[in-house]
Coordinates of C-alpha atoms in Angstrom, one line a residue:
M1 CA 197.9 137.9 66.8
K2 CA 199.5 139.1 70.0
K3 CA 197.7 142.4 69.8
I4 CA 194.3 140.7 69.3
M5 CA 194.4 138.6 72.5
P6 CA 194.7 141.5 75.0
V7 CA 191.8 143.2 73.3
F8 CA 189.6 140.1 73.4
K9 CA 190.4 139.6 77.1
K10 CA 189.4 143.2 77.9
R11 CA 186.1 142.8 76.0
W12 CA 185.3 139.5 77.7
K13 CA 185.8 141.0 81.1
L14 CA 183.6 143.9 80.1
I15 CA 180.9 141.5 78.9
L16 CA 181.1 139.5 82.1
V17 CA 180.7 142.7 84.2
I18 CA 177.7 143.7 82.1
L19 CA 176.0 140.3 82.6
I20 CA 176.5 140.4 86.3
A21 CA 175.1 143.9 86.5
L22 CA 172.1 142.8 84.5
G23 CA 171.5 139.8 86.7
I24 CA 171.6 141.9 89.9
A25 CA 169.2 144.5 88.3
L26 CA 166.8 141.7 87.2
T27 CA 166.8 140.2 90.7
I28 CA 166.1 143.6 92.3
F29 CA 163.3 144.2 89.8
L30 CA 161.6 140.9 90.3
T31 CA 161.8 141.2 94.1
F32 CA 160.3 144.7 94.3
S33 CA 157.8 144.2 91.5
Q34 CA 156.0 141.3 93.4
P35 CA 152.9 142.6 95.2
N36 CA 153.1 142.5 98.9
K37 CA 151.2 139.6 100.3
K38 CA 149.2 140.7 103.3
T39 CA 149.1 138.1 106.0
E40 CA 145.4 137.1 106.6
T41 CA 144.4 136.9 110.3
V42 CA 141.3 136.3 112.4
T43 CA 140.5 137.4 115.9
V44 CA 139.8 134.9 118.6
K45 CA 136.3 135.5 119.9
K46 CA 133.8 133.9 122.2
G47 CA 130.6 132.5 120.7
T48 CA 128.3 129.6 120.3
L49 CA 129.6 126.4 118.6
V50 CA 127.1 123.9 117.2
Q51 CA 127.9 120.4 116.1
N52 CA 125.6 118.9 113.5
V53 CA 125.0 115.6 111.8
V54 CA 123.9 116.1 108.2
A55 CA 121.8 113.5 106.4
S56 CA 119.8 113.4 103.1
G57 CA 116.3 112.0 103.0
Q58 CA 112.7 112.4 101.9
I59 CA 109.3 113.5 103.2
K60 CA 107.0 110.6 103.9
A61 CA 103.6 110.1 105.5
K62 CA 102.9 107.6 108.3
E63 CA 99.3 107.3 107.2
S64 CA 98.9 106.8 103.4
V65 CA 96.7 104.2 101.7
D66 CA 96.0 103.1 98.1
L67 CA 92.5 101.8 97.7
K68 CA 91.5 99.5 94.9
F69 CA 88.8 97.0 94.1
S70 CA 89.5 93.3 94.3
T71 CA 87.3 92.3 91.3
A72 CA 86.5 93.6 87.9
S73 CA 83.1 95.1 87.6
K74 CA 81.2 98.3 86.6
L75 CA 81.9 101.4 88.6
I76 CA 78.6 103.0 89.5
W77 CA 79.6 105.6 92.1
L78 CA 82.6 107.7 92.8
G79 CA 82.1 109.9 95.8
V80 CA 85.4 111.9 95.9
K81 CA 87.7 113.9 93.7
K82 CA 91.3 115.1 94.1
G83 CA 91.8 117.4 97.0
D84 CA 88.7 116.2 98.9
T85 CA 89.0 115.6 102.6
V86 CA 87.6 112.3 103.9
K87 CA 86.9 110.9 107.3
R88 CA 87.9 107.5 108.6
Y89 CA 85.7 104.7 107.3
Q90 CA 84.0 107.0 104.8
A91 CA 82.8 105.3 101.6
V92 CA 84.5 106.7 98.5
A93 CA 83.5 104.4 95.6
T94 CA 81.1 101.6 94.7
L95 CA 80.9 98.8 92.1
D96 CA 77.7 97.4 90.5
R97 CA 76.5 95.2 93.4
A98 CA 73.7 93.7 91.2
Q99 CA 76.3 92.3 88.9
L100 CA 78.4 90.9 91.7
E101 CA 75.3 89.4 93.4
K102 CA 74.5 87.6 90.1
N103 CA 78.1 86.3 90.0
L104 CA 77.7 85.0 93.6
K105 CA 74.4 83.2 92.8
Q106 CA 76.0 81.6 89.8
K107 CA 78.9 80.3 91.9
L108 CA 76.5 79.0 94.5
L109 CA 74.6 77.1 91.7
D110 CA 77.9 75.7 90.4
Y111 CA 78.7 74.6 94.0
M112 CA 75.4 72.8 94.3
G113 CA 76.0 70.9 91.1
E114 CA 79.6 69.9 92.1
R115 CA 78.2 68.9 95.5
W116 CA 75.7 66.6 93.9
D117 CA 78.3 65.0 91.6
F118 CA 80.6 64.4 94.6
E119 CA 77.9 62.7 96.7
Q120 CA 76.8 60.6 93.7
A121 CA 80.4 59.5 93.0
R122 CA 80.7 58.3 96.6
A123 CA 77.2 56.7 96.7
D124 CA 77.9 54.7 93.5
K125 CA 80.7 52.9 95.4
N126 CA 79.0 52.9 98.8
V127 CA 81.7 55.2 100.2
K128 CA 80.5 57.0 103.4
T129 CA 83.7 58.4 104.9
D130 CA 86.9 60.2 103.6
R131 CA 89.1 57.1 104.4
L132 CA 89.1 55.6 100.9
N133 CA 91.6 52.9 101.9
D134 CA 89.0 51.3 104.2
Y135 CA 87.0 50.4 101.0
T136 CA 87.6 47.9 98.3
L137 CA 88.2 50.3 95.4
T138 CA 90.3 50.2 92.3
D139 CA 92.8 52.9 91.6
A140 CA 90.6 54.3 88.9
E141 CA 87.6 54.4 91.3
K142 CA 89.7 56.2 93.9
R143 CA 90.8 58.8 91.3
I144 CA 87.1 59.5 90.3
I145 CA 86.1 60.1 93.9
E146 CA 89.2 62.2 94.6
K147 CA 88.7 64.3 91.5
A148 CA 85.1 64.9 92.6
Q149 CA 86.4 66.1 95.9
F150 CA 88.9 68.5 94.3
T151 CA 86.3 69.9 92.0
L152 CA 84.0 70.5 95.0
D153 CA 86.7 72.2 97.0
R154 CA 87.4 74.5 94.0
S155 CA 83.7 75.5 93.8
V156 CA 83.7 76.3 97.5
L157 CA 86.7 78.6 97.0
D158 CA 84.9 80.3 94.0
V159 CA 81.9 81.0 96.2
E160 CA 84.1 82.5 98.9
I161 CA 85.9 84.7 96.4
S162 CA 82.6 85.9 94.9
D163 CA 81.2 86.6 98.4
L164 CA 84.3 88.6 99.3
A165 CA 84.1 90.6 96.1
L166 CA 80.5 91.5 96.9
K167 CA 81.5 92.6 100.4
Q168 CA 84.4 94.6 99.0
S169 CA 82.3 96.3 96.3
V170 CA 82.4 99.5 98.3
L171 CA 85.7 101.1 99.1
Y172 CA 86.1 102.7 102.5
S173 CA 88.9 104.8 103.7
P174 CA 90.6 103.4 106.8
I175 CA 92.2 106.8 107.6
E176 CA 91.2 110.4 107.5
G177 CA 93.1 112.5 105.1
T178 CA 93.1 114.1 101.7
V179 CA 92.5 112.5 98.3
T180 CA 95.6 112.9 96.2
D181 CA 94.7 110.6 93.3
I182 CA 91.6 108.9 91.8
G183 CA 93.4 106.8 89.2
D184 CA 91.4 108.2 86.2
L185 CA 88.3 106.4 87.4
V186 CA 85.1 107.2 85.5
V187 CA 81.6 106.4 86.7
G188 CA 79.8 104.0 84.3
T189 CA 82.9 102.3 83.0
Q190 CA 83.6 98.6 83.2
L191 CA 86.8 98.0 85.2
S192 CA 89.0 95.3 83.7
P193 CA 91.3 93.0 85.6
T194 CA 94.2 95.4 84.7
D195 CA 92.2 98.4 85.8
I196 CA 91.7 97.1 89.3
T197 CA 95.4 96.8 89.8
T198 CA 96.4 100.2 88.3
K199 CA 93.5 102.5 89.0
I200 CA 93.7 103.4 92.6
I201 CA 92.3 106.0 95.0
R202 CA 95.2 107.4 97.1
I203 CA 94.5 109.1 100.5
V204 CA 97.2 110.8 102.5
N205 CA 96.9 112.1 106.1
F206 CA 99.1 115.2 105.8
S207 CA 99.2 115.6 109.6
T208 CA 101.4 112.5 109.8
L209 CA 104.2 113.7 107.5
Y210 CA 107.7 113.2 108.7
F211 CA 111.2 113.4 107.3
E212 CA 113.1 110.1 106.8
A213 CA 116.8 110.7 107.0
K214 CA 119.5 108.3 106.0
V215 CA 122.1 108.7 108.8
S216 CA 125.5 107.3 108.0
E217 CA 126.8 104.6 110.3
M218 CA 129.7 106.9 111.1
D219 CA 127.3 109.4 112.7
Y220 CA 124.9 106.8 114.2
G221 CA 126.4 107.0 117.7
R222 CA 126.0 110.8 117.9
I223 CA 122.2 111.0 117.4
N224 CA 119.5 110.5 120.0
T225 CA 115.7 110.9 120.1
G226 CA 114.6 114.4 121.2
Q227 CA 117.5 116.2 119.5
N228 CA 116.5 119.4 117.6
A229 CA 117.1 119.6 113.9
Y230 CA 116.4 121.7 110.8
I231 CA 115.1 120.3 107.5
S232 CA 115.9 122.0 104.2
I233 CA 113.8 120.9 101.2
D234 CA 115.3 121.0 97.7
A235 CA 112.1 122.5 96.3
F236 CA 112.3 125.5 98.8
A237 CA 115.9 126.8 98.5
G238 CA 117.0 128.9 101.4
K239 CA 114.3 127.8 103.8
E240 CA 114.7 125.6 106.9
Y241 CA 112.0 123.9 108.9
P242 CA 112.3 123.0 112.6
A243 CA 112.1 119.3 113.4
V244 CA 112.8 116.8 116.2
V245 CA 114.4 113.4 116.1
A246 CA 111.4 111.0 116.9
Y247 CA 112.7 107.6 116.0
I248 CA 116.1 106.0 115.2
G249 CA 116.1 102.8 113.2
K250 CA 117.3 99.5 114.8
E251 CA 119.1 98.2 111.8
G252 CA 121.5 99.3 109.1
I253 CA 120.4 99.5 105.5
K254 CA 123.1 98.8 102.9
S255 CA 123.0 101.1 99.9
S256 CA 123.9 100.0 96.3
G257 CA 127.2 101.8 96.8
G258 CA 128.1 99.7 99.8
S259 CA 127.7 102.3 102.5
V260 CA 125.4 101.6 105.5
N261 CA 122.8 104.0 106.7
I262 CA 120.3 104.0 109.6
L263 CA 116.8 105.3 108.7
T264 CA 115.9 108.0 111.2
E265 CA 112.5 109.7 111.5
L266 CA 112.1 113.4 112.3
T267 CA 108.8 115.1 113.0
L268 CA 108.2 118.6 111.6
E269 CA 107.2 121.1 114.3
P270 CA 104.9 122.7 113.3
F271 CA 103.5 121.2 110.1
F272 CA 103.8 123.3 107.0
D273 CA 101.1 123.1 104.3
A274 CA 103.6 123.4 101.4
I275 CA 105.4 120.2 102.3
V276 CA 104.1 117.0 100.6
P277 CA 105.3 113.4 100.5
G278 CA 108.1 112.6 98.1
L279 CA 110.0 115.8 98.4
S280 CA 113.8 115.3 98.9
G281 CA 115.9 117.3 101.3
E282 CA 118.5 117.3 104.0
A283 CA 118.3 117.1 107.8
K284 CA 120.8 119.0 110.0
I285 CA 120.6 117.4 113.4
T286 CA 122.1 119.3 116.4
T287 CA 124.1 116.7 118.4
S288 CA 126.0 119.1 120.6
K289 CA 126.1 122.8 121.4
K290 CA 128.4 125.0 123.6
D291 CA 127.9 128.7 124.5
N292 CA 130.5 131.3 125.4
V293 CA 133.5 129.4 124.2
F294 CA 136.6 130.4 122.2
I295 CA 136.1 129.6 118.6
I296 CA 138.5 129.7 115.6
P297 CA 138.2 128.5 112.0
K298 CA 139.2 124.9 111.5
E299 CA 141.5 126.0 108.7
T300 CA 143.7 127.9 111.1
L301 CA 144.5 124.8 113.1
L302 CA 147.8 123.0 112.3
T303 CA 148.9 119.6 113.4
E304 CA 152.4 118.5 114.1
K305 CA 153.5 115.3 115.9
E306 CA 149.9 114.6 117.0
K307 CA 149.7 118.1 118.6
Q308 CA 147.6 121.0 117.5
Y309 CA 148.9 124.5 117.3
V310 CA 148.2 127.9 115.6
E311 CA 150.4 130.8 114.6
V312 CA 149.7 133.9 116.7
M313 CA 150.8 137.4 115.6
K314 CA 153.1 138.9 118.2
G315 CA 153.9 142.4 116.9
D316 CA 154.7 141.8 113.3
K317 CA 156.0 138.3 113.7
P318 CA 154.1 135.0 113.9
V319 CA 154.6 132.8 116.9
K320 CA 153.7 129.1 117.0
K321 CA 151.4 128.3 120.0
E322 CA 150.2 124.9 121.1
V323 CA 146.4 124.7 121.8
K324 CA 144.0 122.2 123.2
I325 CA 140.8 121.7 121.3
G326 CA 137.3 120.7 122.4
L327 CA 134.1 120.5 120.4
T328 CA 134.6 120.3 116.6
A329 CA 132.0 121.5 114.1
S330 CA 132.0 121.3 110.3
D331 CA 134.2 124.5 109.8
E332 CA 135.0 125.7 113.3
V333 CA 136.6 124.3 116.5
E334 CA 136.5 125.1 120.2
I335 CA 139.8 126.2 121.9
V336 CA 139.9 124.9 125.5
S337 CA 143.3 126.4 126.3
G338 CA 146.3 128.1 124.7
L339 CA 144.6 131.3 123.3
S340 CA 143.0 134.4 124.7
E341 CA 140.2 136.6 123.5
G342 CA 141.5 139.1 121.0
D343 CA 144.5 137.1 119.8
L344 CA 145.2 137.4 116.1
I345 CA 145.9 134.1 114.5
I346 CA 147.2 133.5 111.0
V347 CA 145.1 131.9 108.4
P348 CA 147.5 129.6 106.4
S349 CA 147.7 130.5 102.7
V350 CA 146.6 127.9 100.2
K351 CA 149.6 126.9 98.2

């Protein structure tokens, strides 16, 4: 037993030495097997910094009308088709005026009959004015005369409606523009009451197109009329169209999500034929621009105790340097002081 203990102690020491050696070797291996991470840097340069407000929106037309008839009748003439250009006050469609004239004559005859009944009801009771309380009449007699008055008034209204329908039997375009829809109208068909509400002739003046942007209330104070902008349309990826802020809304519009937007109109300069009402897109409004200023990526800017600084390479070591910033864009920032042209600043690694 006494011989076994010294042997065990010697083996334990040997095992301990081997484990320590393995640990050191593993540490060295892991250290030198890691790839060298190269410090990413950017060079401070002078350039142009642009600050933008970005807002989504839609192409709309200031002059766009939907023409429809006010009464059901037979369509006897349709003078336009899709794509046609029309002038202001040009006739585009006509209903059967003969049928409408007959309706008007019938309403006039009905009116004459109601007028006769009304006058007879008053004559029977020797009533000559509208002040029925000045006459000795029973309640039943008053109701008879009042009912005759109501019926007469209704017949007058029917005549006015029929006369208006006759006058509106011809549709005229109040604007110049292009016909974009004729509502499946077919000459010779009888338009039903449902047809006159659904079958319309739409005319759009494409020279009055504009982009209506929904500017966030957070950006409202940064936009002004006359500012330049670029419009990108979802349907034309990669293309931008120059525009100018023409009008800024005077009230906030609350969205279903609770955010508040201000509707802002931008005119396209010049107009592009490919753009049509209803297209969605995005406006990039230039709110500020500075030329020949020091610019660095926003991601290189660090903040500590309400101060901004960057890490500048001095030789092979980074040195923290406080900076003063100016104009801020979406991904870049102006440096007013603290850096010089050509300085190498470190881009913080994403952990």
